Short mmCIF file of C-alpha atoms in Angstrom, two decimals:
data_model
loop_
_atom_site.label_atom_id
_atom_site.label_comp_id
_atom_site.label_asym_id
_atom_site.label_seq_id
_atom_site.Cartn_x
_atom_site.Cartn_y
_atom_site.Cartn_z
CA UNK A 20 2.76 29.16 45.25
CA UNK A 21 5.26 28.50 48.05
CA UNK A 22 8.35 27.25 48.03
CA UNK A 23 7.29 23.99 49.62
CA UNK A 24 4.82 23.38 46.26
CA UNK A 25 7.43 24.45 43.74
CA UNK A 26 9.88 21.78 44.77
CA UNK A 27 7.13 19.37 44.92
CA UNK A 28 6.19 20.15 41.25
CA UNK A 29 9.94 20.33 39.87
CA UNK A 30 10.31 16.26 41.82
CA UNK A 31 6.80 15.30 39.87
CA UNK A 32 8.20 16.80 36.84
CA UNK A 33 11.38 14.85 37.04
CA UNK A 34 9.57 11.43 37.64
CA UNK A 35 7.54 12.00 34.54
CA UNK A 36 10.48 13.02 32.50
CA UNK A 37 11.45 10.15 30.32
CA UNK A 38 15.45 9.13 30.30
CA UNK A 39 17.63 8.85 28.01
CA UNK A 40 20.00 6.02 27.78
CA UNK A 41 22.67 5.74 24.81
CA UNK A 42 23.88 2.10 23.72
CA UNK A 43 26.95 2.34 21.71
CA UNK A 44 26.83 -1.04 19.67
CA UNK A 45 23.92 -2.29 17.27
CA UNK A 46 24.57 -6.63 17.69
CA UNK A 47 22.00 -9.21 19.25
CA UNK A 48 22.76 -7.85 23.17
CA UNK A 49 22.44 -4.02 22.24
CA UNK A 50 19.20 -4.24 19.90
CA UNK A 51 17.71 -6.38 23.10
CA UNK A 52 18.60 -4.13 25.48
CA UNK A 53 17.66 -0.99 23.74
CA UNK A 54 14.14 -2.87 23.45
CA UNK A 55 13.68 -3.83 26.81
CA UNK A 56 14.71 0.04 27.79
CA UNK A 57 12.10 1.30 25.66
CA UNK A 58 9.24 -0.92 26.98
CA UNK A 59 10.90 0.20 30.44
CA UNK A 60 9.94 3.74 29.29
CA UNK A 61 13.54 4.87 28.44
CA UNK A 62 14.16 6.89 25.14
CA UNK A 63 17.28 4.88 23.90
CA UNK A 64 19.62 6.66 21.32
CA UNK A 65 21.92 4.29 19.17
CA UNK A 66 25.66 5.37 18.71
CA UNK A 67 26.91 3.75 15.50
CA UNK A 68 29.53 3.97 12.71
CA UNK A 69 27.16 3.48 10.03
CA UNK A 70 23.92 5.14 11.25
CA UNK A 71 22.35 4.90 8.17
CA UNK A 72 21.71 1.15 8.47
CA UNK A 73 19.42 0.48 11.32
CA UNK A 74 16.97 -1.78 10.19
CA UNK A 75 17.00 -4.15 12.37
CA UNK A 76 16.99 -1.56 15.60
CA UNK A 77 13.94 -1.67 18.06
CA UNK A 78 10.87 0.67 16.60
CA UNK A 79 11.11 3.81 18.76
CA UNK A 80 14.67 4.19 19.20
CA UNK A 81 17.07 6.87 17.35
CA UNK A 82 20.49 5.79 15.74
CA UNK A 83 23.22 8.73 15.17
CA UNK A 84 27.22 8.99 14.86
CA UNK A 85 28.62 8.15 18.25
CA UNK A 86 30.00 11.59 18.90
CA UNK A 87 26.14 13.05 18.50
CA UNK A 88 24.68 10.25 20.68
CA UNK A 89 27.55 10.44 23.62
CA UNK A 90 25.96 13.92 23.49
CA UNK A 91 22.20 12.74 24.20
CA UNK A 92 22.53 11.05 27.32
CA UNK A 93 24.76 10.62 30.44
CA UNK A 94 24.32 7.08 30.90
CA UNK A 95 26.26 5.07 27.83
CA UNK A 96 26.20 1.25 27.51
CA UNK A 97 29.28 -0.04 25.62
CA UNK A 98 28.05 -3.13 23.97
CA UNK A 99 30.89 -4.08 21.94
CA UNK A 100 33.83 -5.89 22.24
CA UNK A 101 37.46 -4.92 23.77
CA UNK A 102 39.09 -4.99 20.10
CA UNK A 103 37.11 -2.29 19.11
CA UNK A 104 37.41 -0.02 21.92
CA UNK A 105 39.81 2.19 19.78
CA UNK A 106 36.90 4.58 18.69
CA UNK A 107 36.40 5.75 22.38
CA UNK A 108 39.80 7.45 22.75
CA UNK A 109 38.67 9.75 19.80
CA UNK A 110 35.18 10.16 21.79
CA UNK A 111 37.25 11.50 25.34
CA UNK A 112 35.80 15.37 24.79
CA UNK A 113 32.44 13.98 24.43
CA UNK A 114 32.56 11.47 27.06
CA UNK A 115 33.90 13.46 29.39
CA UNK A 116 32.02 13.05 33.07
CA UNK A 117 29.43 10.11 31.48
CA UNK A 118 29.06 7.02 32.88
CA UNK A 119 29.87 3.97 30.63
CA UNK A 120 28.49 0.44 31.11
CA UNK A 121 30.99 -2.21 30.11
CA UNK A 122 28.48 -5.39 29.21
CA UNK A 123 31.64 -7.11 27.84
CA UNK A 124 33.25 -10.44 28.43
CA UNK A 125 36.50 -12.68 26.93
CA UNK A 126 36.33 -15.59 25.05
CA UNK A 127 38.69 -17.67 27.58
CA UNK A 128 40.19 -16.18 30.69
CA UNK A 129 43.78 -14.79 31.05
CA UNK A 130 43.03 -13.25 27.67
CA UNK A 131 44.27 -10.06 28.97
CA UNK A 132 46.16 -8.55 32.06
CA UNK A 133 43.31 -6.71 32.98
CA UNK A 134 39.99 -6.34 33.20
CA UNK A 135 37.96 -4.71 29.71
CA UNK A 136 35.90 -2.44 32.39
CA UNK A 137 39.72 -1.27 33.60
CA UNK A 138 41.47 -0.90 30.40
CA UNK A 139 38.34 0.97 29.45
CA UNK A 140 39.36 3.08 32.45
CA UNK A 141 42.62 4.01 31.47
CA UNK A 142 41.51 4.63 27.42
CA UNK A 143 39.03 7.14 28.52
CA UNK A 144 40.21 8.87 32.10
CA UNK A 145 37.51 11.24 32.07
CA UNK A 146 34.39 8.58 32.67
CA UNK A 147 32.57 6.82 35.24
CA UNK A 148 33.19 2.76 34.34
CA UNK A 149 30.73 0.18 35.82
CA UNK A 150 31.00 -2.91 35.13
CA UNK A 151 27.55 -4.26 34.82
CA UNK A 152 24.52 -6.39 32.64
CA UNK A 153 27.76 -9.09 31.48
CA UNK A 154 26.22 -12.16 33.29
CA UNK A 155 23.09 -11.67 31.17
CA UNK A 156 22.21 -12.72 28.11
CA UNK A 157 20.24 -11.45 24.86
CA UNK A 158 17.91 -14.35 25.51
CA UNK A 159 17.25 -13.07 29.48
CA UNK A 160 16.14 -9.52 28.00
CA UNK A 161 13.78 -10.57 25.15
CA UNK A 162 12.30 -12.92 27.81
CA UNK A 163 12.03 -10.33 30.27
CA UNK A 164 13.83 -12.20 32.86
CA UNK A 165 11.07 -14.96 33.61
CA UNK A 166 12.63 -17.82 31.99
CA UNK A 167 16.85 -16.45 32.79
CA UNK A 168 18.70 -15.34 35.11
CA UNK A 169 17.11 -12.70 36.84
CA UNK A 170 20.62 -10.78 38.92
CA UNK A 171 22.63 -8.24 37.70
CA UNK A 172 26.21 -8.13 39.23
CA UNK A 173 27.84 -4.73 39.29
CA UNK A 174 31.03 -3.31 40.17
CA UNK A 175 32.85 0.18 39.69
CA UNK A 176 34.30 2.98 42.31
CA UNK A 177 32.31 5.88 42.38
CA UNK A 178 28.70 5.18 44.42
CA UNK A 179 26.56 7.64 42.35
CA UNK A 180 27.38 6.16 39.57
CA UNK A 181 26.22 2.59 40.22
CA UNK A 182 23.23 3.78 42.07
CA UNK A 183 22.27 4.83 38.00
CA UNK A 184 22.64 1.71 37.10
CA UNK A 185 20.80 -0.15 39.57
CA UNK A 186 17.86 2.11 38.85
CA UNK A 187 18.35 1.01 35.40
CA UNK A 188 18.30 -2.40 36.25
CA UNK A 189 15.73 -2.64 38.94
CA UNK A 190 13.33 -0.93 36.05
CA UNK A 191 13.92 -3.75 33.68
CA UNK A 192 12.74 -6.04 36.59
CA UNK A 193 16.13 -7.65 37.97
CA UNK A 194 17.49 -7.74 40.85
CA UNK A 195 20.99 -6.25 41.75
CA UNK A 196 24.03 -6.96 43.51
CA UNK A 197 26.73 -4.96 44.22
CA UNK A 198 30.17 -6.31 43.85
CA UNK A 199 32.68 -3.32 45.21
CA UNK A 200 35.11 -1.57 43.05
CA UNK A 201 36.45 -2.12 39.63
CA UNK A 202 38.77 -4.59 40.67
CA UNK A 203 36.51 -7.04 40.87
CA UNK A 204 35.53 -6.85 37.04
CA UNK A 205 38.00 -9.26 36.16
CA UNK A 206 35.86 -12.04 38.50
CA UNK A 207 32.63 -10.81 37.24
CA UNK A 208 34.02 -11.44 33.58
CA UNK A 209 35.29 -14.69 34.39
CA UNK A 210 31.80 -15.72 35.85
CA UNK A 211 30.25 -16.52 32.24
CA UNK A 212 33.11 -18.26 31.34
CA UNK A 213 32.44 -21.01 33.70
CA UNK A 214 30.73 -24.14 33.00
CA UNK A 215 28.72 -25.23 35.59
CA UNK A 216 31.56 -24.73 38.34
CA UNK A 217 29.82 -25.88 41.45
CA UNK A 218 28.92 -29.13 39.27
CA UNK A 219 32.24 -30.69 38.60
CA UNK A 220 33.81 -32.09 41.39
CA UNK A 221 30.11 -33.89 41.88
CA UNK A 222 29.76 -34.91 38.00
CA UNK A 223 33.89 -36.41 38.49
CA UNK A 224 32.66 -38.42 41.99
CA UNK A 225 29.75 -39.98 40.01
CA UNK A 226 31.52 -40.96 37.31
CA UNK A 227 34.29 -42.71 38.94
CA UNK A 228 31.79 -44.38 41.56
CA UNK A 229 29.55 -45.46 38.26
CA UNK A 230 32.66 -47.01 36.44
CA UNK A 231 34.35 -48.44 39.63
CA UNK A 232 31.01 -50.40 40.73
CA UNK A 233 29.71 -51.38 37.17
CA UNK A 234 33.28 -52.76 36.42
CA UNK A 235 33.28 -54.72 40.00
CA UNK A 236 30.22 -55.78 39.44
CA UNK A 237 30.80 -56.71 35.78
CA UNK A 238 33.55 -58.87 37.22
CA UNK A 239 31.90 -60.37 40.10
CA UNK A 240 28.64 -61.68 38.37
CA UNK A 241 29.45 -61.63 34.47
CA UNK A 242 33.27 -62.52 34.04
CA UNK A 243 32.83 -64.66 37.26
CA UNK A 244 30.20 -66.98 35.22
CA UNK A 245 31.71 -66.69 31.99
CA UNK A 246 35.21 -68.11 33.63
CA UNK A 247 33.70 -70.42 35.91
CA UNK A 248 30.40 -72.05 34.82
CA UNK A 249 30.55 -70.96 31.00
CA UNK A 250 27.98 -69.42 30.90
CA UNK A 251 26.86 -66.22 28.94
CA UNK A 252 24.85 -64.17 31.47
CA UNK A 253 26.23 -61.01 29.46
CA UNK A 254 22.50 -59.83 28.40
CA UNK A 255 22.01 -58.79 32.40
CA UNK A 256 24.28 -55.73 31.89
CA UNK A 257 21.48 -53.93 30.52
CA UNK A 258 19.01 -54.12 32.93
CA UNK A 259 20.58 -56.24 36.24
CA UNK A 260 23.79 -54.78 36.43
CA UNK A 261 22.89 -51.25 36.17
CA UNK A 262 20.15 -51.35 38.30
CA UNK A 263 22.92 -52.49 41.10
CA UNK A 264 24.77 -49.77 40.12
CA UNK A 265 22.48 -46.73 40.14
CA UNK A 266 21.03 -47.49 43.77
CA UNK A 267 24.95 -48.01 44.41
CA UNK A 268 25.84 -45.13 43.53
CA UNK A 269 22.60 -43.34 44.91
CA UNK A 270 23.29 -44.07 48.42
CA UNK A 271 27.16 -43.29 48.34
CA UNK A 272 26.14 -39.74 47.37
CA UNK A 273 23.73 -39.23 49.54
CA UNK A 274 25.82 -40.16 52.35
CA UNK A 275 28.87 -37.91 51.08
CA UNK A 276 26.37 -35.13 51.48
CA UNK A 277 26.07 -35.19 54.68
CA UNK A 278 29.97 -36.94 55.60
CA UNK A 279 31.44 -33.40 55.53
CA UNK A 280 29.52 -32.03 58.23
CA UNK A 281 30.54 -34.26 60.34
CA UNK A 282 33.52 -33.88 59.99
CA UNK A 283 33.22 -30.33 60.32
CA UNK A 284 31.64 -30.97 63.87
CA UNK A 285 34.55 -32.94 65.33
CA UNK A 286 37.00 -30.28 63.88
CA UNK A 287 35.26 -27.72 65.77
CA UNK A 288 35.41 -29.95 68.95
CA UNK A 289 39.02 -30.90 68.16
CA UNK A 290 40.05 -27.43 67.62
CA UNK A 291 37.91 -26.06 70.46
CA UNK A 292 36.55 -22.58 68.06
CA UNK A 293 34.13 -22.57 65.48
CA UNK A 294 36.60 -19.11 64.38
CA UNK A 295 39.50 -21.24 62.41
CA UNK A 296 39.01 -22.08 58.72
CA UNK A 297 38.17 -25.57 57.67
CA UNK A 298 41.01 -26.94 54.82
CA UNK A 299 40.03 -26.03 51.73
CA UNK A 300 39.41 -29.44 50.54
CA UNK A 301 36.63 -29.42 53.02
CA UNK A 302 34.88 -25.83 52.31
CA UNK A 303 35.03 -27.23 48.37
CA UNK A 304 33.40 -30.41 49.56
CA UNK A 305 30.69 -28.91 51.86
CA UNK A 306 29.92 -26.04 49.35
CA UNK A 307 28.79 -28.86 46.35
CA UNK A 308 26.77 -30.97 48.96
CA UNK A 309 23.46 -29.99 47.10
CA UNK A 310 24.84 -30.87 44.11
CA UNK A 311 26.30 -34.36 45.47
CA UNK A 312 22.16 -34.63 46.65
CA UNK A 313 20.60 -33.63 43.38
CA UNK A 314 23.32 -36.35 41.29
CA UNK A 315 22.26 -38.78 44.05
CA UNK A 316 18.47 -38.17 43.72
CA UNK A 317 18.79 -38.57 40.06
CA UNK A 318 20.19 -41.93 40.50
CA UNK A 319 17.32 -43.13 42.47
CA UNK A 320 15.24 -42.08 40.16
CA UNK A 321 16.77 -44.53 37.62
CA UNK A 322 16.92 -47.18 40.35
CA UNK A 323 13.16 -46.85 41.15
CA UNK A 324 12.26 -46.80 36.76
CA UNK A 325 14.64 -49.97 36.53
CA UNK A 326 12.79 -51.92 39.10
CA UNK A 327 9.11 -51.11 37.40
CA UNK A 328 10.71 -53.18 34.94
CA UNK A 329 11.44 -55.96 36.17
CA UNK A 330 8.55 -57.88 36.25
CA UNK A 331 7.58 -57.26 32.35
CA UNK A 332 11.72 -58.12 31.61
CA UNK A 333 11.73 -61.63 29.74
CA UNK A 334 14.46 -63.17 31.83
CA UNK A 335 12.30 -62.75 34.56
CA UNK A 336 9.34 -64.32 33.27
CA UNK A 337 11.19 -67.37 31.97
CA UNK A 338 12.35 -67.75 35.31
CA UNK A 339 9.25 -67.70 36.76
CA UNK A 340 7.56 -70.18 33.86
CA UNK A 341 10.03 -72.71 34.58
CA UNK A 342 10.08 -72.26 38.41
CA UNK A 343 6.69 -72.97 38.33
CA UNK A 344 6.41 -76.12 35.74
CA UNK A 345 9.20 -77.43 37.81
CA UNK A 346 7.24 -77.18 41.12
CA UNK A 347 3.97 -79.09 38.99
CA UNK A 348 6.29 -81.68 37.64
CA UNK A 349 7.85 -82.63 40.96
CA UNK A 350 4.47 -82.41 42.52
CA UNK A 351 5.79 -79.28 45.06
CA UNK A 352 3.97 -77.57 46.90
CA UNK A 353 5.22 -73.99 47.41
CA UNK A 354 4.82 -73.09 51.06
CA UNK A 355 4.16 -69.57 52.63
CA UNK A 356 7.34 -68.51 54.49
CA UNK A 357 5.95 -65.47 57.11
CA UNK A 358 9.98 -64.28 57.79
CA UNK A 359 10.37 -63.73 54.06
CA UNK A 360 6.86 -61.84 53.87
CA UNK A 361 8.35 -59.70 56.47
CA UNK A 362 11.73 -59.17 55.08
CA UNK A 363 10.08 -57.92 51.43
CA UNK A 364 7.40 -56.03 52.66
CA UNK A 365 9.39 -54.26 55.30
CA UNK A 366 12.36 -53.80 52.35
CA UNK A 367 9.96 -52.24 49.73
CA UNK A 368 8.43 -50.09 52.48
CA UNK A 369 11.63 -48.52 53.67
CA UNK A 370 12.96 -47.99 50.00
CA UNK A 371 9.21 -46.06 49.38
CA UNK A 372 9.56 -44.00 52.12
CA UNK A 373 13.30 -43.45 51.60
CA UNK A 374 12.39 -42.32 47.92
CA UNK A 375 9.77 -40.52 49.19
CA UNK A 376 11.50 -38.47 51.34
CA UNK A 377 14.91 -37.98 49.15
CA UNK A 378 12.28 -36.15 46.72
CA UNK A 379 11.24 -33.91 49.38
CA UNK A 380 14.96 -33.39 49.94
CA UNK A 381 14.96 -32.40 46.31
CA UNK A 382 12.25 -29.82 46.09
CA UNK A 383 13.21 -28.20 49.21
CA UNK A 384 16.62 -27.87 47.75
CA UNK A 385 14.77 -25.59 44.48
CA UNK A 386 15.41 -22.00 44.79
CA UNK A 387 11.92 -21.05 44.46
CA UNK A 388 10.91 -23.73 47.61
CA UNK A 389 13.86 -22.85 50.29
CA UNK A 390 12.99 -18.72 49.62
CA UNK A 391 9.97 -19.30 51.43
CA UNK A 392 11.21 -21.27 54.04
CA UNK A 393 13.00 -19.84 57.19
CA UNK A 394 16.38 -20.83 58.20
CA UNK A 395 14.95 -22.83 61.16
CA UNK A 396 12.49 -24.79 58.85
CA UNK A 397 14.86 -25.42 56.01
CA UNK A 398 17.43 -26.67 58.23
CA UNK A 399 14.95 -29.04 59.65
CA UNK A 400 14.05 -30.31 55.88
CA UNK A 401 17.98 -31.18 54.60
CA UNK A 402 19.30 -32.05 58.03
CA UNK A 403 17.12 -33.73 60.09
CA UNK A 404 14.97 -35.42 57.48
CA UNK A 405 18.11 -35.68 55.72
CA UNK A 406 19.52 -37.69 58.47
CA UNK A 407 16.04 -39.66 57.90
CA UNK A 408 16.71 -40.41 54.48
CA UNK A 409 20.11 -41.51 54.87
CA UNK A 410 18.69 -44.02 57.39
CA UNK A 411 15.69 -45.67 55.56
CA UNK A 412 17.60 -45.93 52.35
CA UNK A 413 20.65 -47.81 54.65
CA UNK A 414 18.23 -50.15 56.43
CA UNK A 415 16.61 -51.16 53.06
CA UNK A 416 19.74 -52.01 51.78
CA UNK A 417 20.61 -53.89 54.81
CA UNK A 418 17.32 -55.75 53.77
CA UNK A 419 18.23 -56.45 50.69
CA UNK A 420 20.97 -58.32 51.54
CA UNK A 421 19.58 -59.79 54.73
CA UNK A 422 22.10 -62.83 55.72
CA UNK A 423 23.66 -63.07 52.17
CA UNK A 424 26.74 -61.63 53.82
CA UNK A 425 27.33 -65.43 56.27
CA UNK A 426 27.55 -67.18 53.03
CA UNK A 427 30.80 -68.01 51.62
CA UNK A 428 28.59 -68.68 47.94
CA UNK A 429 28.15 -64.78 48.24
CA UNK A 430 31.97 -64.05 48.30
CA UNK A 431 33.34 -65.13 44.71
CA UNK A 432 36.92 -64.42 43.74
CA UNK A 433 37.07 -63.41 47.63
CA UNK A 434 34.86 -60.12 46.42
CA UNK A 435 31.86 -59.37 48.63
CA UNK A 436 28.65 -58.59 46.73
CA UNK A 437 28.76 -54.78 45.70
CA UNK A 438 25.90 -53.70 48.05
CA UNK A 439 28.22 -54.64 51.27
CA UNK A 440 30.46 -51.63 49.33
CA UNK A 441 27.65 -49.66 49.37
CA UNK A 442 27.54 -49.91 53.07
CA UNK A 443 30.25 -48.56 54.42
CA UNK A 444 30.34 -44.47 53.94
CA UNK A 445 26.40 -44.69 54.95
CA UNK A 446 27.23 -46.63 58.09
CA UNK A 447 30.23 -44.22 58.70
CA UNK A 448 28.40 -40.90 58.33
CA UNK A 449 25.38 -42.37 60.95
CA UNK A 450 27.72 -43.50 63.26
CA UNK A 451 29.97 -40.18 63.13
CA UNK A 452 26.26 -38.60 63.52
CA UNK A 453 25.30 -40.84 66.22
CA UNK A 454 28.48 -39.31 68.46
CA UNK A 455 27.70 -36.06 67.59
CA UNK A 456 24.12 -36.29 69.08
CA UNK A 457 24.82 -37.65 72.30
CA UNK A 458 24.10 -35.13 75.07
CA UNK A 459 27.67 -34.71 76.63
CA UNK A 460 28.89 -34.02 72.95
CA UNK A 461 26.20 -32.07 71.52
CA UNK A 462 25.81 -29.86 74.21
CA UNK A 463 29.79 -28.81 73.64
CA UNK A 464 29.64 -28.20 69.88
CA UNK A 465 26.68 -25.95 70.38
CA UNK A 466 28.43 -23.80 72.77
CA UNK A 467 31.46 -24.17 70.20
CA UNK A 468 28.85 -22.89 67.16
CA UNK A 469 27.15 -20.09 69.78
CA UNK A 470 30.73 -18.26 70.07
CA UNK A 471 32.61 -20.03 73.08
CA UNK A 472 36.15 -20.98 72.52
CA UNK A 473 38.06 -23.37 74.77
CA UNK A 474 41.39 -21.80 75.56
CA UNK A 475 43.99 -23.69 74.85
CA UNK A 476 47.37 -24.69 77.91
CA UNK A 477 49.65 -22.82 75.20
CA UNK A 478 48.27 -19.68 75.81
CA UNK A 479 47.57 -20.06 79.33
CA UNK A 480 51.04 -20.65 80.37
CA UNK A 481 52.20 -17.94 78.16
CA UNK A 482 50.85 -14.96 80.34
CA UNK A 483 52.76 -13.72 83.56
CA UNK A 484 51.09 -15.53 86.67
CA UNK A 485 51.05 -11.73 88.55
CA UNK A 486 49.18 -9.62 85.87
CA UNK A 487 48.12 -12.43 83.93
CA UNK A 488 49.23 -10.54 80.64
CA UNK A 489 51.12 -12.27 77.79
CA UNK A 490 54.91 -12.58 78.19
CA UNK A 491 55.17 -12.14 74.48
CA UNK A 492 53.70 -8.92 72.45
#
């Protein structure tokens, strides 16, 4: 046999050869992953301080002292917590040149000065750390990753080492992504800790535009006829009032999503480069936009179930009993008014299409939609569509309110009606929009987004008219 088959045989031999992976810790995360190893095809060795009681430890897998599993394989997953790290200084012979997976995390952050995947480090010098599998949970490996998150984020120094790991990983079916060295544990431990960060500054904008317009409103129409008239009109908070509030509140979102970048176009053309960093209010703003879309879209949802209501709401269908015994007593006859036919037929349409669009908006936004879309064709979807949206769902509000606006009866305690509120970011944002796609304009932020840079007089008049080098170094 020559040399060329021998080496082929030894490689075949080595893909057949079943691993062995050690798990030092026996709670809900270790007896997962030691299950999901062995249906991976891994032998998986238990290291324990009371071997003797492992009935509740995946069929298949071993359990021994920690000193005699350290000794079975190279690749050791240190599922416990940082308190009771204390056994592995007593473990350093055994451990010396394995690899060690730190799956651990804090309960709150600033627990510690550093990182557990560092101070596990510095308690055993002679190991490999990685920090790795902490962003998933027990549930995410009994479920095999179909109904969790799928990524595991790793970090640690040495190459060869994580390159294990990620083979581990990639054979339990997720996906990996690299995070640099060991310093970046501490971020990676902090990332479970967080409660839906991307969500908050959204969730706070809703909930101050929902109180601010229900209490305006609340004022304007309730108090206003309580004070006034006397009269009790407090049973339309339920129904009336909110549904003024939730398309409200719809439409101001939806219009914040797309306020920041424009914005971000006239700092580019103010600042001549698309190569200086926007203020950090504005990369926090721009970064939660499909959050601000996906609050917004949930709003019109409730706008759109409100108004199938209102025709089988009793209020309405008193007023509509005594509208019409009112025009049979008089002797009235009711006549067709074509302008009006127009206005509500042309408002309902552009709210349906509006709606019907801002759900598009929505399931484009889904993970599993925009992966198979290319850049071109998702940018096409949430911007120019987007742009669509924002424009139906403004003109239908304009509908709404029609010529309401040249009646002093619509102004009561000098307080417009709250959908004249509602018009003012939406009207911003399209006209901001509108400068931005005029030819002369346009044509100088793309060049601005392609790479050119306008130089500015400051650094023209600081180079030496002769050489034309700077005076300065």
């Amino acid at each position: 046999m020559d040399s060329d088959s021998v080496a082929m045989a030894e490689l075949h031999g080595k893909m057949h050869k079943q691993e062995t992976v050690c798990i030092f810790g026996t709670g809900d995360f270790g007896r997962s992953l030691g299950l999901r190893l062995l249906q991976s095809g891994y032998n998986v060795v238990y290291g324990s301080r009371d071997p003797k009681n492992s009935l509740l430890l995946p069929k298949g897998s071993k359990v021994m002292a920690h000193a005699a599993a350290a000794g079975e394989a190279h690749v050791i997953f240190v599922a416990v917590q940082r308190e009771h790290y204390g056994f592995l200084s007593s473990l350093a012979s055994d451990l010396e040149g394995k690899v060690l997976i730190d799956v651990s995390n804090n309960l709150r952050r600033g627990l510690y000065p550093e990182s557990n995947a560092e101070y596990l480090s510095s308690l055993v010098p002679g190991v490999t750390v990685v920090k790795a599998f902490n962003t998933i949970s027990a549930w995410a490996l009994q479920s095999g990753g179909l109904d969790a998150n799928r990524q595991v984020l790793i970090c640690g120094d040495r190459a060869d080492a994580k390159q294990q790991v990620v083979d581990i990983a990639q054979s339990l079916g997720f996906t990996v992504l690299d995070r640099g060295s060991i310093r970046a544990a501490a971020e990676l431990e902090d990332l479970p800790l967080q409660l839906f960060p991307l969500w908050r500054l959204p969730f706070r904008i809703a909930i101050c535009l929902t109180a601010f317009i229900f209490f305006y409103a609340l004022t304007r129409d309730v108090i206003y006829e309580r004070v006034t008239n006397g009269k009790d009109i407090a049973f339309r908070i339920m129904v009336s009032l909110a549904n003024k509030v939730f398309p409200i509140v719809s439409l101001v979102m939806l219009s914040l999503c797309y306020l920041p970048g424009a914005l971000a176009g006239f700092l580019q053309l103010y600042n001549g480069t698309k190569y200086r960093r926007f203020p950090d209010w504005l990369d926090r703003w721009m970064l939660c936009r499909k959050q601000l879309g996906l609050l917004a879209l949930a709003f019109g949802f409730l706008h759109v179930l409100y108004t199938l209501v209102i025709p089988i709401r009793y209020y309405v269908r008193y007023r509509i009993n005594v509208y019409t015994i009112s025009l049979v007593k008089d002797n009235i006859t009711y006549e067709f008014d074509n302008t009006a036919a127009w206005r509500y037929d042309s408002y309902y349409s552009m709210g349906i299409l509006g709606f019907g669009l801002f759900v598009l908006l929505g399931i484009t936004s889904l993970p599993s939609v925009s992966n198979s879309l290319n850049w071109r064709e998702f940018s096409f979807v949430q911007s120019k569509l987007g742009y669509m949206t924002l424009l139906l769902c403004t003109f239908h509000t304009f509908l709404y309110g029609w010529d309401r606006f040249l009646k002093t009866s619509s102004y009561r305690w000098w307080m417009p009606q709250a959908y004249m509120l509602s018009l003012v970011v939406p009207c911003v944002v399209l006209i901001l929009k509108l400068i931005l796609i005029m030819p002369c304009v346009d044509r100088k932020v793309t060049r601005i987004r392609q790479g050119w840079e306008r130089h500015s007089k400051t650094s023209s008049n600081c180079r030496d008219t002769k050489t034309n080098q700077p005076l300065m170094a």
